[in-house]
Tab-separated table of C-alpha atoms and ligand atoms in Angstrom:
chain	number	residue	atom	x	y	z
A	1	UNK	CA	118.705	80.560	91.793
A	2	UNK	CA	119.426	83.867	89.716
A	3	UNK	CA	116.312	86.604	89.858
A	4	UNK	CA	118.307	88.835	88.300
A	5	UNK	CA	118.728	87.525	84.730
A	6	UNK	CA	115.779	86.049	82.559
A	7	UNK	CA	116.822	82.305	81.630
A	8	UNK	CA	114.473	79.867	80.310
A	9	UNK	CA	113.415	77.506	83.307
A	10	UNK	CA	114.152	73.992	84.022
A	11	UNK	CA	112.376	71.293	85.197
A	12	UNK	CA	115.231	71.270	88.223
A	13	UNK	CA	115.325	75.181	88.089
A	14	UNK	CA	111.439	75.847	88.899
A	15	UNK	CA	111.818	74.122	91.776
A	16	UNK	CA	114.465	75.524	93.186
A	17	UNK	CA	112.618	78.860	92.496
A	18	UNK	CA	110.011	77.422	94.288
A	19	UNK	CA	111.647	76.502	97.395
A	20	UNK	CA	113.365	79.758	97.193
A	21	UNK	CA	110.099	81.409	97.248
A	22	UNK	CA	108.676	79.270	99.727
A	23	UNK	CA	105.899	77.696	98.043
A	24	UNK	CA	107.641	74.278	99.275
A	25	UNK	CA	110.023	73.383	102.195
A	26	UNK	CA	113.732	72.657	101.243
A	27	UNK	CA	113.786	69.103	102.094
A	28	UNK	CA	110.284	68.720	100.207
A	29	UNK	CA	110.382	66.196	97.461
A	30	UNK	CA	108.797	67.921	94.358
A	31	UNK	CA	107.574	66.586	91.351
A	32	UNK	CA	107.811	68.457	88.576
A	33	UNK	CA	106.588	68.578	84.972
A	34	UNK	CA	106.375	70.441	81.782
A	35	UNK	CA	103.004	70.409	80.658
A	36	UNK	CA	102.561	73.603	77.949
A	37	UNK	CA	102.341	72.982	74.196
A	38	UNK	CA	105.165	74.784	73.613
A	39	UNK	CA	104.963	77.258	70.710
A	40	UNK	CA	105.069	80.337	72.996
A	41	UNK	CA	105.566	79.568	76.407
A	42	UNK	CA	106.551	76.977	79.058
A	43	UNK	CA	104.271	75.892	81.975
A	44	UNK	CA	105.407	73.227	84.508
A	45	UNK	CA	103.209	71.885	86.654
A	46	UNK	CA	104.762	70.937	90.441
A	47	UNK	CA	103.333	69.018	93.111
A	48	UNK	CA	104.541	67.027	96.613
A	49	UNK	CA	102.958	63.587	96.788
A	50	UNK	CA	100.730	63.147	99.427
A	51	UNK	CA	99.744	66.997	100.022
A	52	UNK	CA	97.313	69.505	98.326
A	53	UNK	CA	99.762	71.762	97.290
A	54	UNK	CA	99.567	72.674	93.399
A	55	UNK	CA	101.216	74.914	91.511
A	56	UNK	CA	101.698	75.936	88.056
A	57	UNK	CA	104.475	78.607	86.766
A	58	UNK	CA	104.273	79.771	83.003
A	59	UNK	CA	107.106	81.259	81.661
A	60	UNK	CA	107.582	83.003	78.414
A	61	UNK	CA	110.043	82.073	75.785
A	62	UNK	CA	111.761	85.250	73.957
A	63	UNK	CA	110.430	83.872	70.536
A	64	UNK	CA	107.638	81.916	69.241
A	65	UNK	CA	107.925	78.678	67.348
A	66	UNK	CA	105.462	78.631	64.301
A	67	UNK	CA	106.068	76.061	61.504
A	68	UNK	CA	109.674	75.097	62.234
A	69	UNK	CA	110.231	79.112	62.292
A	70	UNK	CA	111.133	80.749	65.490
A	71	UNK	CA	109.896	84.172	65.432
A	72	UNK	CA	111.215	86.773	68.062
A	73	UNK	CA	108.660	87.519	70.492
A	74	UNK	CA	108.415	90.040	73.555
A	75	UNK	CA	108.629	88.931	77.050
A	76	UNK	CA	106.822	92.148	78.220
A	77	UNK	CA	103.450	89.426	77.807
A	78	UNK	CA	104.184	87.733	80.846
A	79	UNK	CA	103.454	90.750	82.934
A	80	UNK	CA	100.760	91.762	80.886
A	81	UNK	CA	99.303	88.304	81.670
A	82	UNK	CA	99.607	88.292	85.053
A	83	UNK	CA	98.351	92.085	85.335
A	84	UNK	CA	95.314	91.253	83.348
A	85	UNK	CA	94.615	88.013	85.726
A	86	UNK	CA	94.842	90.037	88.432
A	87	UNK	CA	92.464	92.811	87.009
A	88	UNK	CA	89.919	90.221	85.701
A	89	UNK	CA	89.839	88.780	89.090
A	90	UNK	CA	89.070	92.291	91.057
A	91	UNK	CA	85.809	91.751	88.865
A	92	UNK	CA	85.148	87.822	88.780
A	93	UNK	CA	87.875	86.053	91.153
A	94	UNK	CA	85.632	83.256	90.658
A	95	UNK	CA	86.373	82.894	87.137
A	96	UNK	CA	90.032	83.488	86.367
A	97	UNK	CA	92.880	81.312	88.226
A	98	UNK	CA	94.503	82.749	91.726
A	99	UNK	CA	98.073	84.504	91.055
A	100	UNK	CA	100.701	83.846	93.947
A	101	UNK	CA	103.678	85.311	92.784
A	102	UNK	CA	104.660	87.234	89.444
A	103	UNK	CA	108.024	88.464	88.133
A	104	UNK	CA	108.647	90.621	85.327
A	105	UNK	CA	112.706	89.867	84.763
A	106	UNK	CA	111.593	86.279	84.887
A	107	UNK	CA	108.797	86.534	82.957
A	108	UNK	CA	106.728	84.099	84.677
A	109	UNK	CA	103.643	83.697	86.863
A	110	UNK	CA	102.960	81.661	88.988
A	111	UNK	CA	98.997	80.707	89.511
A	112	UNK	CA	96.487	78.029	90.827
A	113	UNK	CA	96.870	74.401	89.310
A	114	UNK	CA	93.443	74.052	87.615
A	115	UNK	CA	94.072	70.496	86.445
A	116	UNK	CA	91.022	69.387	87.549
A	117	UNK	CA	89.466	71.121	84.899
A	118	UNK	CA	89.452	70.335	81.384
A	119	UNK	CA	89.956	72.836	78.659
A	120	UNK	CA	86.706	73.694	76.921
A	121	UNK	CA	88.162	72.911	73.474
A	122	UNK	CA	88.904	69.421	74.180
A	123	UNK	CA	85.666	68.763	76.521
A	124	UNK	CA	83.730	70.115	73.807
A	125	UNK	CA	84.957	67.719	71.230
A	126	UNK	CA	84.312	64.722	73.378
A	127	UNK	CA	80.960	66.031	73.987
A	128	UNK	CA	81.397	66.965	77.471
A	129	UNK	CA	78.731	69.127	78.938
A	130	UNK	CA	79.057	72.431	80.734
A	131	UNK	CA	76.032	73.905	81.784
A	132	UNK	CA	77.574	77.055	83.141
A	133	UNK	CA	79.864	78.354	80.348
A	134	UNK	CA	77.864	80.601	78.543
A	135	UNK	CA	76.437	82.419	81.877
A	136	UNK	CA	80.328	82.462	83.046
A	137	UNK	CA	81.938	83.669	80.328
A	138	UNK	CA	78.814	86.448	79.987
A	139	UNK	CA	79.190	87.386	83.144
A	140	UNK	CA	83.056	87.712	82.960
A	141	UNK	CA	82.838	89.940	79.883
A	142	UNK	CA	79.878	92.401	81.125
A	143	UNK	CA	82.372	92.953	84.056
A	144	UNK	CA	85.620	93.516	82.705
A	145	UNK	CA	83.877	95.483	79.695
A	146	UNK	CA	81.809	97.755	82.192
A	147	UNK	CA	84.701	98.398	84.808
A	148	UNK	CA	87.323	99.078	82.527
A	149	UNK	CA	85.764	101.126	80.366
A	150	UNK	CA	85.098	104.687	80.499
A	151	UNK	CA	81.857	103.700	81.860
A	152	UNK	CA	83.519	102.192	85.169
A	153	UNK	CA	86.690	104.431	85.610
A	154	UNK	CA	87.473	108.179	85.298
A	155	UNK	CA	88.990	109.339	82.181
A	156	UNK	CA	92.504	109.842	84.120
A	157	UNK	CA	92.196	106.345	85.233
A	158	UNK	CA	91.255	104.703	82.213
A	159	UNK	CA	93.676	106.471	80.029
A	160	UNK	CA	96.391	105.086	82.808
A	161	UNK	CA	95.276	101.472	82.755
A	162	UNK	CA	95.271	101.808	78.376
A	163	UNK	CA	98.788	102.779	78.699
A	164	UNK	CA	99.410	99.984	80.898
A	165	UNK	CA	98.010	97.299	78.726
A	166	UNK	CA	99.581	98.961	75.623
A	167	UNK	CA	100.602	95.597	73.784
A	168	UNK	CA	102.152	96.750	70.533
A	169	UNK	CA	103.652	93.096	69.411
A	170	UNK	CA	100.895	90.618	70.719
A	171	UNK	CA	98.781	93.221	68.582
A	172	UNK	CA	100.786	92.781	65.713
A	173	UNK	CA	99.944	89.064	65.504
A	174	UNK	CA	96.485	89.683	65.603
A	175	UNK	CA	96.233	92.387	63.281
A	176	UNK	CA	98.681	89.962	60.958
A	177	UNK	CA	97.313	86.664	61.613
A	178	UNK	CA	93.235	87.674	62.086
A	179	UNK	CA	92.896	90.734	59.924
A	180	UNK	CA	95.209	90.799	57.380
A	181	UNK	CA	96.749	87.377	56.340
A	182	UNK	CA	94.283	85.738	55.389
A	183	UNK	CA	92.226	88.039	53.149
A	184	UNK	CA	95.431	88.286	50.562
A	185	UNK	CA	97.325	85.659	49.336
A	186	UNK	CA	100.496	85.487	52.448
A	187	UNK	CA	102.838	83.047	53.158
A	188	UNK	CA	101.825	82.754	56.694
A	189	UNK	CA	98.317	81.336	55.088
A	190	UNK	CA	97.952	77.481	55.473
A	191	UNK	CA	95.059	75.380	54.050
A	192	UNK	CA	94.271	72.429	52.143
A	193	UNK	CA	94.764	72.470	48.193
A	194	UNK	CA	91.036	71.179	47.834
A	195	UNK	CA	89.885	74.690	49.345
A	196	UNK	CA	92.131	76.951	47.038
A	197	UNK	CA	89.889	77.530	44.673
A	198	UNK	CA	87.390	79.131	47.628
A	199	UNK	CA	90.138	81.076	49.051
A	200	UNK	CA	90.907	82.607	45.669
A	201	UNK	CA	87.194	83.976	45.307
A	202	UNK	CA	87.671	85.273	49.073
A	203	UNK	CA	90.720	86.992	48.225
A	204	UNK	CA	88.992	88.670	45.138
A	205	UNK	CA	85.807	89.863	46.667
A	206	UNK	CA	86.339	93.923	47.518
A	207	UNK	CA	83.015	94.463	49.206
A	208	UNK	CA	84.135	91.545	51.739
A	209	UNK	CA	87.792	93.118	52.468
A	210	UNK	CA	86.499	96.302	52.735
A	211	UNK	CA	84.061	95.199	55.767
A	212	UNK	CA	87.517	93.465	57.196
A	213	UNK	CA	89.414	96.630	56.839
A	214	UNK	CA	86.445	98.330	58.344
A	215	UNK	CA	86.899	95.802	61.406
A	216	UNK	CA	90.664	95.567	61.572
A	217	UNK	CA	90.352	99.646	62.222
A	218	UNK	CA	87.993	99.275	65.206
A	219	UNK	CA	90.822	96.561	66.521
A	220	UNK	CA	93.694	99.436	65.974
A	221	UNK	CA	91.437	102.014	67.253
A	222	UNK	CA	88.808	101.723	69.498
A	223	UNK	CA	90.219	101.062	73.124
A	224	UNK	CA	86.862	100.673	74.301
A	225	UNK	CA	88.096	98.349	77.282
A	226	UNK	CA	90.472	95.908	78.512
A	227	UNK	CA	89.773	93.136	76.451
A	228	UNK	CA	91.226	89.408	77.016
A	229	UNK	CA	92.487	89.066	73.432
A	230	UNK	CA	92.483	85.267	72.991
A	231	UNK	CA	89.394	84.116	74.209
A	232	UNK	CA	88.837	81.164	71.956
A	233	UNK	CA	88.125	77.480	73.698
A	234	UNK	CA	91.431	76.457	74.269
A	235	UNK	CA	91.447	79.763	76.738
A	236	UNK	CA	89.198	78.392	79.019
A	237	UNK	CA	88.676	75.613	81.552
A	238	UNK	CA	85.792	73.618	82.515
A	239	UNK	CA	83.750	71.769	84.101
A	240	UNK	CA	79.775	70.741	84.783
A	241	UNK	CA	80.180	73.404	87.656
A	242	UNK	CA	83.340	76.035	87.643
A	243	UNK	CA	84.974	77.921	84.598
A	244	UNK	CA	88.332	79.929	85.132
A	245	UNK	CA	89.742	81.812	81.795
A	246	UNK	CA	93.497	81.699	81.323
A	247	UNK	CA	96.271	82.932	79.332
A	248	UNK	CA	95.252	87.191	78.367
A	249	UNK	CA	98.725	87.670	77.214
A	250	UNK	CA	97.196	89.387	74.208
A	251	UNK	CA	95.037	91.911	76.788
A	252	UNK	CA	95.434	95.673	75.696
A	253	UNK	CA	92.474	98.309	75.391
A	254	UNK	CA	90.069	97.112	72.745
A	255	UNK	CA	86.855	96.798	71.079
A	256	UNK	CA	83.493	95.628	72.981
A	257	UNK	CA	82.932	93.170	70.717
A	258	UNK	CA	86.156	91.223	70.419
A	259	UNK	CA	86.177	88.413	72.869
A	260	UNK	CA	82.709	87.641	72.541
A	261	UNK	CA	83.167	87.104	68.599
A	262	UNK	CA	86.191	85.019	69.257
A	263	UNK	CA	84.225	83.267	71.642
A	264	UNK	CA	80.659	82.511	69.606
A	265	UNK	CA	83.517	81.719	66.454
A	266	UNK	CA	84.994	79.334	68.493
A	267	UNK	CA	81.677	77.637	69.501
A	268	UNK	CA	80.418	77.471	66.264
A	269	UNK	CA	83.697	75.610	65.015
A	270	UNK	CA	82.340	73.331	67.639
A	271	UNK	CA	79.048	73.228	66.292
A	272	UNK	CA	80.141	72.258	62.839
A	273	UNK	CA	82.661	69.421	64.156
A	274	UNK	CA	79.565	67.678	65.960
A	275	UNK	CA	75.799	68.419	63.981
A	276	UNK	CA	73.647	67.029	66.703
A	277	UNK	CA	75.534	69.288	69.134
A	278	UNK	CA	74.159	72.407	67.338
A	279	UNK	CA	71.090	72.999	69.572
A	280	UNK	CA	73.676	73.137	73.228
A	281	UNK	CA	75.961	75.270	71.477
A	282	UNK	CA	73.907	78.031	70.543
A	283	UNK	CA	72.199	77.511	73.970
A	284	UNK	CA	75.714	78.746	74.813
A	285	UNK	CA	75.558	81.489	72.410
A	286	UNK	CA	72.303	82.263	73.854
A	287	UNK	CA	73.522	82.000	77.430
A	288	UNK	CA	76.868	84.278	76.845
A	289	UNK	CA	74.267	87.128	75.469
A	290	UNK	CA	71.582	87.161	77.588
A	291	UNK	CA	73.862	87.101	80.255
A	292	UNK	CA	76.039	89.840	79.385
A	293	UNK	CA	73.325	91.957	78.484
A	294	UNK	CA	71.811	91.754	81.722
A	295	UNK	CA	74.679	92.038	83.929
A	296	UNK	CA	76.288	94.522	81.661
A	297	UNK	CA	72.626	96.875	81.932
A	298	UNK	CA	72.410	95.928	85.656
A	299	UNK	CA	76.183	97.906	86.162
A	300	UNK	CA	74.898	100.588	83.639
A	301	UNK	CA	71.680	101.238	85.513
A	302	UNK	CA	73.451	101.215	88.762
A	303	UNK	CA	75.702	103.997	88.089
A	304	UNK	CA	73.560	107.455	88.818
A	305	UNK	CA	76.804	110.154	87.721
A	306	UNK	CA	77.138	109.651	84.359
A	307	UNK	CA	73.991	111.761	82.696
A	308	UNK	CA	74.641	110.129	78.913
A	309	UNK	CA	73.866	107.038	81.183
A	310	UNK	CA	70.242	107.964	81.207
A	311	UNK	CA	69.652	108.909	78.075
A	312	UNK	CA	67.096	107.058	76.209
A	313	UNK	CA	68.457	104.426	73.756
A	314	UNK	CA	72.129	104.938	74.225
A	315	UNK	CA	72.218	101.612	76.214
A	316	UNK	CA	70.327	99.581	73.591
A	317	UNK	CA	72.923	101.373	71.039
A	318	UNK	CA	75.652	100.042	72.598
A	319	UNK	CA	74.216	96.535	73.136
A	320	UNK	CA	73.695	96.725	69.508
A	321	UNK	CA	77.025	97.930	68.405
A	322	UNK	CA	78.691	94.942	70.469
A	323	UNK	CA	76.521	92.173	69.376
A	324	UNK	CA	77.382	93.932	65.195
A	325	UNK	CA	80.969	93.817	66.200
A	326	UNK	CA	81.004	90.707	67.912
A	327	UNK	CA	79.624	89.067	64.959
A	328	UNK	CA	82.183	90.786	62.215
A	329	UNK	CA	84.536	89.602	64.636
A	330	UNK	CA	83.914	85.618	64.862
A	331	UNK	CA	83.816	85.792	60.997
A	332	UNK	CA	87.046	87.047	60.727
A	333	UNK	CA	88.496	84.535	63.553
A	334	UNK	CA	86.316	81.650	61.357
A	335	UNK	CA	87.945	82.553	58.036
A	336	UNK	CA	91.587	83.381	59.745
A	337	UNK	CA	91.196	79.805	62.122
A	338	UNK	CA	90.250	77.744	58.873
A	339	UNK	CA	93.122	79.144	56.425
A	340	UNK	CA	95.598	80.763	58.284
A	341	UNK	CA	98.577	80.048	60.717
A	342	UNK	CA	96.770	79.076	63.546
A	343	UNK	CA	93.930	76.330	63.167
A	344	UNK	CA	92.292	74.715	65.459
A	345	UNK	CA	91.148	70.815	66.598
A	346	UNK	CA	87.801	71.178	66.104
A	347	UNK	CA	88.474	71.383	62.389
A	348	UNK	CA	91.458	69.921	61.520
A	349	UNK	CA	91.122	66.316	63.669
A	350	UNK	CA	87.730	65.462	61.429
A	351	UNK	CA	89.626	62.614	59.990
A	352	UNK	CA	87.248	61.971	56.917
A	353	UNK	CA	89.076	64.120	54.436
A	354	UNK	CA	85.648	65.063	52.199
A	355	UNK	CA	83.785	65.330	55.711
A	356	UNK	CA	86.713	68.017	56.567
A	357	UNK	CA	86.680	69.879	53.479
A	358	UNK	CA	83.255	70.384	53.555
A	359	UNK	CA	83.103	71.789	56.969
A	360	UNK	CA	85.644	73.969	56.179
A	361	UNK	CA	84.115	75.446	53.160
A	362	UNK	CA	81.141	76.088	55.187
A	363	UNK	CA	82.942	77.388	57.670
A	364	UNK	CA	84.491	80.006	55.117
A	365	UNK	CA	80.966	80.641	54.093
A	366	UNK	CA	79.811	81.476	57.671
A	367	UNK	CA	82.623	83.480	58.313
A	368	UNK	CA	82.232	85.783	55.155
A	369	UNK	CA	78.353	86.295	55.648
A	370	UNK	CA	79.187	87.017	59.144
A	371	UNK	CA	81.209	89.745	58.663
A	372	UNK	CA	79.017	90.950	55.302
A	373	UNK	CA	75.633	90.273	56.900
A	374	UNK	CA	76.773	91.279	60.484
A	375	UNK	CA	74.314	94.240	60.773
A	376	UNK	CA	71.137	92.224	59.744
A	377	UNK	CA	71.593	89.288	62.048
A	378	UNK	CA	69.866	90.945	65.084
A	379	UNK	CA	70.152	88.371	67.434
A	380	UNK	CA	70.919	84.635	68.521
A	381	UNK	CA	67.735	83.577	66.888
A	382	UNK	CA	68.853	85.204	63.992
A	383	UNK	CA	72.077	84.042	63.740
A	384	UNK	CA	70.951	79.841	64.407
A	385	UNK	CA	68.735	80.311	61.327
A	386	UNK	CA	70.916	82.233	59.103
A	387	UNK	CA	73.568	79.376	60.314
A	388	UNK	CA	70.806	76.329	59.250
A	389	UNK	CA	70.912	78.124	56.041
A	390	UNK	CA	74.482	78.155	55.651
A	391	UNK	CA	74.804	74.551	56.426
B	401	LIG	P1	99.969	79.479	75.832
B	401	LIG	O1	99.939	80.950	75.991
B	401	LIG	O2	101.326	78.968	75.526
B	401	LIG	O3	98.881	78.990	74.935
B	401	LIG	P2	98.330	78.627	78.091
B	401	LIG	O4	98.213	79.591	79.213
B	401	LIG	O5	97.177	78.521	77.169
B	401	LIG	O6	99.685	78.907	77.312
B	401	LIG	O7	98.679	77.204	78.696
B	401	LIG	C1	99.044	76.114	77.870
B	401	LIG	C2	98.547	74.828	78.503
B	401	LIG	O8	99.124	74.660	79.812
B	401	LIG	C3	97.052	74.817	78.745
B	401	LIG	O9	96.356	74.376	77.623
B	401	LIG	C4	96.919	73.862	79.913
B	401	LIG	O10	96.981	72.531	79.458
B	401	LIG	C5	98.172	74.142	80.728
B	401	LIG	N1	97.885	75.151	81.768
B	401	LIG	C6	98.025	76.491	81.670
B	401	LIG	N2	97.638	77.110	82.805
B	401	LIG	C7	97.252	76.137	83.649
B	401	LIG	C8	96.746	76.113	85.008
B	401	LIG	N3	96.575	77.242	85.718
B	401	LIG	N4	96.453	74.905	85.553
B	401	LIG	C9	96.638	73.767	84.862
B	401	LIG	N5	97.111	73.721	83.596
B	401	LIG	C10	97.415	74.877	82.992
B	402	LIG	MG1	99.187	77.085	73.338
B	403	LIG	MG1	96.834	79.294	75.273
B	404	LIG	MG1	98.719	82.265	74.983
């Protein structure tokens, strides 16, 4: 086996890297199988019958294959990803998968089998039901927002760590893909003909892409914290009792608000796939916030050497700021998820064609309130009824 030189992995190669590294005996017999979706990046999943042991290795391909295209893409992600897992997990081990073994020539990672999880995305669309998702993932982000901000490290130490996480092309995508594409009429754009007419009013309305260009700034410019970067549903496994986020290989230093729009975006695509759903899904909304707003005070009240700490109402101004950001965020990710590149199941697998279209005009309708609206919408209450009224 060659460490030396990166080469796309094998079925028959990762386990001879395996052996090699010790994670099985030589004379082991190892299954192995290839198990990722393949657009961006292979994962094999390897196992010895009759024993515990588990692994998975994701490995990233030098380019990304979008609509027949292949599109060059930076193997610098995989150690990103596995850098960010191991952050997140100095924070919340519980809630991020164990890394054995990472190599930046290679490109890969390898990390904890967690196949006896589902991800959300699909449990959610069978109507699975996971009690502790919002209080996990709330939890999760008033950690890794606190303690890698400038509000949990020193200046020198943050301004280290924002270097480290520097991410110039996985930013690119997003500031293509969620910010840009989508408000202007791009070939990357991809939507039914039935919603044209729709997009064409959304591409005309100035007081709309000025609030996105407002947004896409904060993205380019305010490296609040280490933020995951892809934290929709299909980042995150689950069950009635555990959650453990994957794949960050978009982390870099950004805004507060940006996972937990992704995320409330992503369970409100959920909400409009399955209407009776609607009251446990913003009982998830409701769970994420009141969760990170406690833990995320808790770590703010705790610390006694920061004076600006104790001033009165700069805490509630920064809860404030992320939930307005937050919010502009998921209607960006709602707009860019129903007419851009990259859609997702919740939408697109509502076989009724009408049924579809509808959904997704509302969803283009929530979206562009969100972000217009996003500083009147005070809080989850707020944002169920201005969502009935949507609907
Ligand atoms: P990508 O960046 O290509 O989207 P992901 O990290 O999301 O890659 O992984 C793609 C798929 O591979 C996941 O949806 C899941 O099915 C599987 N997978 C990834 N990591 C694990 C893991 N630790 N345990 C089990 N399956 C995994
Ligand atoms: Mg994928
Ligand atoms: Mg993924
Ligand atoms: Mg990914």
């Amino acid at each position: 086996f060659q460490f030396d030189v990166y080469k796309p992995l094998t079925e028959e190669s990762a386990i001879s890297l395996l052996k090699k590294l010790h994670f099985f005996a030589e004379d082991e017999h190892v299954t192995c199988r290839e198990i990722g979706d393949g657009n961006l990046n292979l994962v094999f999943q390897m196992s010895t019958q009759g024993s515990t042991k588990k692994w998975i290795v994701k490995q990233a391909l030098p380019y990304a294959k979008v609509v027949g295209e292949s599109w060059p893409l930076t193997l610098k992600r995989a150690k990103i990803e596995s850098e960010a897992l191991l952050q997140f997990a100095k924070f919340t081990p519980h809630l991020v998968p164990e890394v054995l073994y990472s190599n930046e020539t290679l490109a890969l990672t390898i990390m904890e089998d967690l196949s006896h999880l589902s991800i959300a995305r699909t449990g959610l669309i069978k109507g699975d039901s996971y009690p502790n998702l919002g209080k996990d993932i709330g939890t999760f982000l008033a950690h890794i927002l606190f303690k890698t901000s400038d509000l949990g490290l020193s200046p020198t130490e943050k301004k280290e760590k924002a270097q480290q996480f520097s991410n110039p092309e996985l930013c690119k995508i997003t500031e293509d893909l969620v910010f840009t594409d989508p408000f202007f009429d791009h070939d990357t754009n991809d939507f039914e003909p039935e919603l044209s007419e729709k997009v064409e009013q959304l591409w005309k309305e100035d007081e709309l892409k000025l609030e996105v260009a407002k947004l896409k700034r904060l993205f380019l410019t305010n490296g609040d914290a280490l933020i995951h970067g892809d934290l929709h549903t299909g980042s995150i496994f689950a069950s009635e009792h555990e959650t453990k986020i994957i794949d960050p290989e978009f982390a870099f230093y950004g805004p507060f608000g940006f996972d937990l729009g992704h995320f409330i975006a992503n369970l409100l695509f959920n909400a409009l796939r399955r209407p009776p759903a609607q009251t446990e899904l913003f009982g998830f909304i409701h769970d994420t916030w009141e969760t990170f707003s406690s833990v995320f005070t808790s770590l703010w009240k705790e610390d006694k050497n920061n004076p600006f700490l104790q001033v009165n109402g700069y805490l509630d101004y920064t809860l404030r700021t992320v939930w307005q950001d937050a919010l502009g965020f998921a209607g960006c990710e709602m707009i860019r998820r129903t007419i851009g590149l990259a859609h997702v199941a919740d939408l697109d697998t509502i076989e009724e064609s009408e049924l579809r279209i509808r959904t997704k005009e509302i969803a283009l309708d929530i979206g562009r309130s969100l972000i217009l609206n996003r500083v009147e919408i005070k809080n989850v209450q707020d944002l169920h009824e201005f969502y009935i009224e949507n609907n």
